[in-house]
Coordinates of N, CA, C and O in Angstrom, one line a residue:
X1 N 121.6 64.2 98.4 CA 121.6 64.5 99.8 C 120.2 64.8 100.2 O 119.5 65.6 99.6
X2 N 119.7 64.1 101.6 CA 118.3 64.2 101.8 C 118.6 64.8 103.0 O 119.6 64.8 103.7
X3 N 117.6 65.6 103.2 CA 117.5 65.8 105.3 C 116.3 65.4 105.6 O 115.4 65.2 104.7
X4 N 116.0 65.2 106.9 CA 115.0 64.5 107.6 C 115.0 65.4 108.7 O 115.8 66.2 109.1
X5 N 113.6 65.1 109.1 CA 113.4 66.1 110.2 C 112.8 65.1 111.3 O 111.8 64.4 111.2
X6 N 113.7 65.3 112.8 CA 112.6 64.3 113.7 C 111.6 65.4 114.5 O 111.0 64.9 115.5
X7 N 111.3 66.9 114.1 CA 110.6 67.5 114.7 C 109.2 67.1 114.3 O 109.1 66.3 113.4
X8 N 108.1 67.5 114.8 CA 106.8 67.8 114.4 C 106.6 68.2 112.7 O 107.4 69.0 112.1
X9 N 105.5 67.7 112.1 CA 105.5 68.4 110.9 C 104.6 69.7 110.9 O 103.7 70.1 111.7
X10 N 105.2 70.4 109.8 CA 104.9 71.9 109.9 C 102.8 71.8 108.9 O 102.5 71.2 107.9
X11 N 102.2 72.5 109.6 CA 100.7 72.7 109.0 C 101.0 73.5 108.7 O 101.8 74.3 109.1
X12 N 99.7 73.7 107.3 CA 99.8 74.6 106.1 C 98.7 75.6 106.7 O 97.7 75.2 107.2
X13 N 99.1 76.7 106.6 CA 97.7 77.7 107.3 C 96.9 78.1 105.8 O 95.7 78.5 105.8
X14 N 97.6 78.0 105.0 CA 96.9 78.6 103.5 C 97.0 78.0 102.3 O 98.2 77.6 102.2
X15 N 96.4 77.8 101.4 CA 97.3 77.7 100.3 C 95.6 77.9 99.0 O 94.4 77.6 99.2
X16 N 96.3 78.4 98.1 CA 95.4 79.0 97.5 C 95.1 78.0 96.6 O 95.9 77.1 96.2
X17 N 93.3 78.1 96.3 CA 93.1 77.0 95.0 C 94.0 77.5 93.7 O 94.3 78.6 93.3
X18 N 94.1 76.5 93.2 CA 94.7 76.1 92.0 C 94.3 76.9 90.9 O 95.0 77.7 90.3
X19 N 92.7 76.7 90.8 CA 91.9 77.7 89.8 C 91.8 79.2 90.3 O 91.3 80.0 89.5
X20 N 92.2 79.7 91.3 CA 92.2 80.9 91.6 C 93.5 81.9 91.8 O 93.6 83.1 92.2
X21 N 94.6 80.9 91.4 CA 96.0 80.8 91.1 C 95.8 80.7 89.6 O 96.7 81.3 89.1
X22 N 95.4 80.5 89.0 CA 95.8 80.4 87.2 C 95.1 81.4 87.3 O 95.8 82.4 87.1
X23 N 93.5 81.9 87.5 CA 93.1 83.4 87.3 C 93.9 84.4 87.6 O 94.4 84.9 86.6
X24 N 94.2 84.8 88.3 CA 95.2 85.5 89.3 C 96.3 85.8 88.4 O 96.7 87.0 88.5
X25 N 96.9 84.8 87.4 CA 97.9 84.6 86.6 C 97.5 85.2 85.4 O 98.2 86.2 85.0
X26 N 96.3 84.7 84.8 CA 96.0 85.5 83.6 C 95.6 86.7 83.5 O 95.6 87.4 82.5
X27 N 95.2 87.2 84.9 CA 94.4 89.0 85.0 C 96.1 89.7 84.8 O 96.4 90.5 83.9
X28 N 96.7 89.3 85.7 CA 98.2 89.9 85.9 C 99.0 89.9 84.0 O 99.9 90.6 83.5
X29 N 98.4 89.2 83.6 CA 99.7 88.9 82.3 C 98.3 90.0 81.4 O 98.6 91.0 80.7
X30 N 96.9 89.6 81.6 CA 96.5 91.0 80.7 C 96.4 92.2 81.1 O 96.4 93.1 80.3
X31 N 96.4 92.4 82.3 CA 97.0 93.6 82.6 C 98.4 94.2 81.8 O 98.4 95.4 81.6
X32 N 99.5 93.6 81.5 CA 100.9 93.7 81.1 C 100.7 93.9 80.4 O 101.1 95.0 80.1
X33 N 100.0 93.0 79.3 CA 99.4 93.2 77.8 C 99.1 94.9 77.5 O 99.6 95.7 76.8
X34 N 98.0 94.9 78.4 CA 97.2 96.0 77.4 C 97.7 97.0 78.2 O 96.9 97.9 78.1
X35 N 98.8 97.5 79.3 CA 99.1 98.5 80.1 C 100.5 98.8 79.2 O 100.7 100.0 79.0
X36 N 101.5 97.6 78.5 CA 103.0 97.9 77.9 C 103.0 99.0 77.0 O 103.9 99.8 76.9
X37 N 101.7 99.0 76.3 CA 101.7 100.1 74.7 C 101.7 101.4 75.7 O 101.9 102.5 75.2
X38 N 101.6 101.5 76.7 CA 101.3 103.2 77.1 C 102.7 103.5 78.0 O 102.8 104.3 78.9
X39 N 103.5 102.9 77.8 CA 104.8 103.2 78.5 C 104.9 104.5 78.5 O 104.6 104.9 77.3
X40 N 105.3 105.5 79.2 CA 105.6 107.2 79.2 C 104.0 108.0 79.1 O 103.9 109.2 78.9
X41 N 103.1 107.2 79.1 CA 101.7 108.0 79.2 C 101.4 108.8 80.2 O 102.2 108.5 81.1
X42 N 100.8 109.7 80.4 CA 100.1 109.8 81.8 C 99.0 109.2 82.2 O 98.2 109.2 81.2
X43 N 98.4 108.5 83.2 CA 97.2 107.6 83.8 C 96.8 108.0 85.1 O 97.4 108.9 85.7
X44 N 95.8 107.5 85.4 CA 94.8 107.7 86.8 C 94.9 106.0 86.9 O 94.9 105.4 85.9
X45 N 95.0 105.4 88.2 CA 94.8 104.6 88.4 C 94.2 104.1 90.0 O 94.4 104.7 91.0
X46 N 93.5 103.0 89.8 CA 92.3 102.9 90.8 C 92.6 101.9 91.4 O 91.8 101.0 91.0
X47 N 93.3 101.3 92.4 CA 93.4 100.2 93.2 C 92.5 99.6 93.9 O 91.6 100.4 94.1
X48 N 92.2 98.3 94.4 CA 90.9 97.6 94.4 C 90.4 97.5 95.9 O 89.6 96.8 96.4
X49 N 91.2 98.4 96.5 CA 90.9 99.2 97.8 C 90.4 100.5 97.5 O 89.8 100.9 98.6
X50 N 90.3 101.5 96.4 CA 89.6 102.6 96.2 C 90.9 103.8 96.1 O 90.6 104.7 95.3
X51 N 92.1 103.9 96.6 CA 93.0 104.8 95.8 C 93.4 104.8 94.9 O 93.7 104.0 94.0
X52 N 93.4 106.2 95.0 CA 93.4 106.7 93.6 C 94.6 107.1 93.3 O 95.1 107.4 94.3
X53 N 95.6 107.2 91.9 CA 96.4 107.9 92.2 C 96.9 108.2 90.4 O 96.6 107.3 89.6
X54 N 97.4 109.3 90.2 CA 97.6 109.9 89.1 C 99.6 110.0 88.4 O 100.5 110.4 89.1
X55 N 99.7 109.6 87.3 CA 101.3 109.7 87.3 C 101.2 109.2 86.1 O 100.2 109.1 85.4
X56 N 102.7 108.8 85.8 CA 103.2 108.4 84.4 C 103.9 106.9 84.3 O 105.1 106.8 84.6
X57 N 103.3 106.0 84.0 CA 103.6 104.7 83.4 C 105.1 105.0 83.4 O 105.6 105.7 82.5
X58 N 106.0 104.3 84.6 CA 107.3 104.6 84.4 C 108.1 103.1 83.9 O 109.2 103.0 83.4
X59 N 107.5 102.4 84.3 CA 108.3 100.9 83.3 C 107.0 99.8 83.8 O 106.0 100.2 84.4
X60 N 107.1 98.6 83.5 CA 106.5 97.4 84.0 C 107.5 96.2 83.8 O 108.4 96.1 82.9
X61 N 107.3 95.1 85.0 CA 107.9 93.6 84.7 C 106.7 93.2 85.1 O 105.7 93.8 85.5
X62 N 106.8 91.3 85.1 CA 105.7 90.6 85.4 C 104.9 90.3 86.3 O 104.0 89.4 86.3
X63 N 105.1 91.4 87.7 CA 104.4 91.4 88.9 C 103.8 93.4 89.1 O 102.7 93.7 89.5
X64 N 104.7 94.4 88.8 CA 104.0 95.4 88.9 C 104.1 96.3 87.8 O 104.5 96.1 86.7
X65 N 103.6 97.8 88.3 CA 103.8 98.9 87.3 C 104.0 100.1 88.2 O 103.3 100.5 89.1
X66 N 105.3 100.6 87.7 CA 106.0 101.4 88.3 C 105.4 102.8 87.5 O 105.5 103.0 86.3
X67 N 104.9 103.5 88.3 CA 104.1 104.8 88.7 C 104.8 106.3 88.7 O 104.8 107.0 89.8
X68 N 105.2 106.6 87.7 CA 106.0 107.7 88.4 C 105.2 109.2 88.5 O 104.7 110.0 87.7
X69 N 105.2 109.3 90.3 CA 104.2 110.5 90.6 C 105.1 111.6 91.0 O 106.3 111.5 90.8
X70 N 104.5 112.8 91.4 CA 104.9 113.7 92.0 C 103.9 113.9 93.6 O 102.6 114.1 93.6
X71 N 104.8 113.9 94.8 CA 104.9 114.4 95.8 C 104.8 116.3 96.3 O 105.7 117.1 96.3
X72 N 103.6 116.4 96.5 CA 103.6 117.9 96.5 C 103.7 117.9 98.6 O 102.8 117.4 99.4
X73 N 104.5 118.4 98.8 CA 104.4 118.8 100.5 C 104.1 119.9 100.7 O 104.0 120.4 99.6
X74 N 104.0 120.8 101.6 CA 103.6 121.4 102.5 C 105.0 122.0 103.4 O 105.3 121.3 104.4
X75 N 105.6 123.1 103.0 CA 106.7 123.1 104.2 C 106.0 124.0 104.9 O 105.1 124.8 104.7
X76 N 106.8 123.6 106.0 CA 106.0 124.7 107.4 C 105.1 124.3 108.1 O 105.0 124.5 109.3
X77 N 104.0 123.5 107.4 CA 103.1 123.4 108.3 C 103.2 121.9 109.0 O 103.5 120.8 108.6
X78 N 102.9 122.6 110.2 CA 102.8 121.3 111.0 C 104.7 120.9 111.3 O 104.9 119.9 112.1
X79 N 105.6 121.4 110.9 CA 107.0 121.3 111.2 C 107.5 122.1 111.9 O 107.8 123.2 111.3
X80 N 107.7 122.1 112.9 CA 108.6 122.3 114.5 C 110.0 122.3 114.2 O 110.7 121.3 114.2
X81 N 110.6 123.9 113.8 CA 112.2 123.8 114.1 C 112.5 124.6 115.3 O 112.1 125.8 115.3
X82 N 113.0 124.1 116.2 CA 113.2 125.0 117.4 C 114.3 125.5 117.1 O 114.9 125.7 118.2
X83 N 115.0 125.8 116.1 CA 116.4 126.5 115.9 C 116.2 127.7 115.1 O 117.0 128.7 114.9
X84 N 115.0 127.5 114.7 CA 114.8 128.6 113.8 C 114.4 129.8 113.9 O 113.2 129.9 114.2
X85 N 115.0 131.0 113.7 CA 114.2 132.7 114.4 C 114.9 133.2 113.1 O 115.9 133.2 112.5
X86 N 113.2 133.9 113.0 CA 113.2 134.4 111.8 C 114.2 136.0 111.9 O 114.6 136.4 113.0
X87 N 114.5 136.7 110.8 CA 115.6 137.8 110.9 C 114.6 138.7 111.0 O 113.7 138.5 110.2
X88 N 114.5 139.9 112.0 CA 113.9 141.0 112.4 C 113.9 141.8 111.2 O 113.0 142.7 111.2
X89 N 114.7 141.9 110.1 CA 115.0 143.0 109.5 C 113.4 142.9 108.8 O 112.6 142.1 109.0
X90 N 113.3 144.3 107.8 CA 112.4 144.1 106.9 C 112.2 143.1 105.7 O 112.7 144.0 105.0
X91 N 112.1 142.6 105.2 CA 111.4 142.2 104.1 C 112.5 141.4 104.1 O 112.9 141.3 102.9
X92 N 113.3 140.6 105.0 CA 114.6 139.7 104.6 C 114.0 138.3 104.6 O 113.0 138.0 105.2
X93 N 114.6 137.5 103.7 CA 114.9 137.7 102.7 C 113.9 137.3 101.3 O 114.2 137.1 100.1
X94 N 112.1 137.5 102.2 CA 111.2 136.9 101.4 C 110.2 136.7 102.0 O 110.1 136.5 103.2
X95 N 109.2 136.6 101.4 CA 108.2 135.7 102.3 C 108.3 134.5 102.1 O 108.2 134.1 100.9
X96 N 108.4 133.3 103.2 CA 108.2 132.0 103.3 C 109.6 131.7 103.9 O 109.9 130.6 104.4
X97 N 110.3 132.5 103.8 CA 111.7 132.2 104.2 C 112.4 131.5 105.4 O 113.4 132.2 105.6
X98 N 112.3 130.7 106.0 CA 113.4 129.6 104.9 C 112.6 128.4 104.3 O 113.1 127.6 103.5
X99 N 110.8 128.2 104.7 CA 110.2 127.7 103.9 C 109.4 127.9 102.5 O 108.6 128.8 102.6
X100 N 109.8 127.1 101.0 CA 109.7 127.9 100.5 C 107.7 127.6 100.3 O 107.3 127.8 99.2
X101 N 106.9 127.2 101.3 CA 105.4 126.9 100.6 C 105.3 125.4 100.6 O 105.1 124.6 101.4
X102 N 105.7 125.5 99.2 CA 105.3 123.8 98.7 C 106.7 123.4 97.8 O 107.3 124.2 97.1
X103 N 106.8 122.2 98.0 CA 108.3 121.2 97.6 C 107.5 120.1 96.7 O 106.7 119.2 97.2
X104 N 107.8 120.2 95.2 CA 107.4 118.8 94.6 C 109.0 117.5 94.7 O 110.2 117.8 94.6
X105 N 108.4 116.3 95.0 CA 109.4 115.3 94.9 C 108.7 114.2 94.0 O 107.7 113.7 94.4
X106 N 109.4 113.8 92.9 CA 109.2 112.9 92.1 C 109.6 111.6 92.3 O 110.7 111.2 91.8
X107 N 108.6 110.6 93.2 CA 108.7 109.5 93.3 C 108.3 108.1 92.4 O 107.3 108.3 91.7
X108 N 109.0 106.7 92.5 CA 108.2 105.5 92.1 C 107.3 105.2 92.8 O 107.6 105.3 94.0
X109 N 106.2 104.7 92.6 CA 104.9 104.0 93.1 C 105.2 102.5 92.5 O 105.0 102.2 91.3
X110 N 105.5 101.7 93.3 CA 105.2 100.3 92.6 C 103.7 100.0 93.2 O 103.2 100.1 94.3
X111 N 103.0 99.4 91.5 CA 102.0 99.2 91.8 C 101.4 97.7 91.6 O 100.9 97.3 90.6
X112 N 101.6 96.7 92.7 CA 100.8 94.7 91.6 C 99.7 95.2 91.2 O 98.7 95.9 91.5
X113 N 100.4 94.6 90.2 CA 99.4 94.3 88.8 C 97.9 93.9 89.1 O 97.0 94.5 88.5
X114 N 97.7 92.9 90.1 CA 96.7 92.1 89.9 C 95.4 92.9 91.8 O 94.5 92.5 92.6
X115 N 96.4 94.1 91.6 CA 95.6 94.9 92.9 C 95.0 95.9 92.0 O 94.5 96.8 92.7
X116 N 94.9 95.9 90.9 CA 94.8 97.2 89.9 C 93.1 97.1 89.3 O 92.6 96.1 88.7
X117 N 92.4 98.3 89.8 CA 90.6 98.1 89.1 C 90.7 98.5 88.3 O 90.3 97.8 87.3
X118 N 91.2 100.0 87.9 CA 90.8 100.6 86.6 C 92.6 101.0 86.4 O 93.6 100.8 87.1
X119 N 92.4 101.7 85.1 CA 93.9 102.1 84.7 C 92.9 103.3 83.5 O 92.0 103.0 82.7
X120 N 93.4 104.5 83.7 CA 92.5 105.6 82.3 C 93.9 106.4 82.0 O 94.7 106.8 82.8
X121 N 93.8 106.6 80.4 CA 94.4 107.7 79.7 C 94.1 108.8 80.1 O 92.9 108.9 80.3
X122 N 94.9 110.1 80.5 CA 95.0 110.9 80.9 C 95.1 112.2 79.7 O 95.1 113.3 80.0

């Protein structure tokens, strides 16, 4: 079964050379290579935009590497509950109360492979 089109044909806005397509391919597969042996490590890693970011090698497949960081926030600041009044009594039930400070959350970072500058043992 064929289809035919009587519209206009579609122009290509891009298409990447060939030789910069197989580079592209081999940086990505040595990266895989020499990043697999450190599965569960801790690393610093340096993206080729200049962030930085620190975690633990949480798995890899053949396009990225999954990062697993920790999220430190900030409660309170800068958050607006207009429902909230604090209890007059003394010392109830703490300081920070009902914020406790700071909240870690343990997220994935997917990271491509071939956006990756540096990768260091921690």
């Amino acid at each position: 079964m064929s289809t035919t089109s009587s519209g206009p044909q579609t122009s290509v806005i891009y298409q990447a050379d060939p030789a910069v397509v197989q580079h592209l391919n081999g940086v990505r597969d040595s990266l895989h290579q020499s990043c697999k042996p450190y599965l569960n490590h801790k690393v610093q890693v340096q993206t080729l935009d200049g962030q930085m970011h620190e975690g633990t090698i949480a798995g890899m497949d053949s396009k990225h590497m999954y990062l697993a960081v920790t999220l430190t926030m900030e409660m309170g600041r800068g958050y607006y509950n207009p429902y909230y009044k604090p209890y007059p009594g003394p010392g109830y039930p703490g300081p920070g109360y009902p914020y406790p400070g700071t909240v870690n959350s343990n997220v994935i970072l997917p990271l491509v492979l071939y956006e990756l500058l540096a990768i260091s043992l921690l």
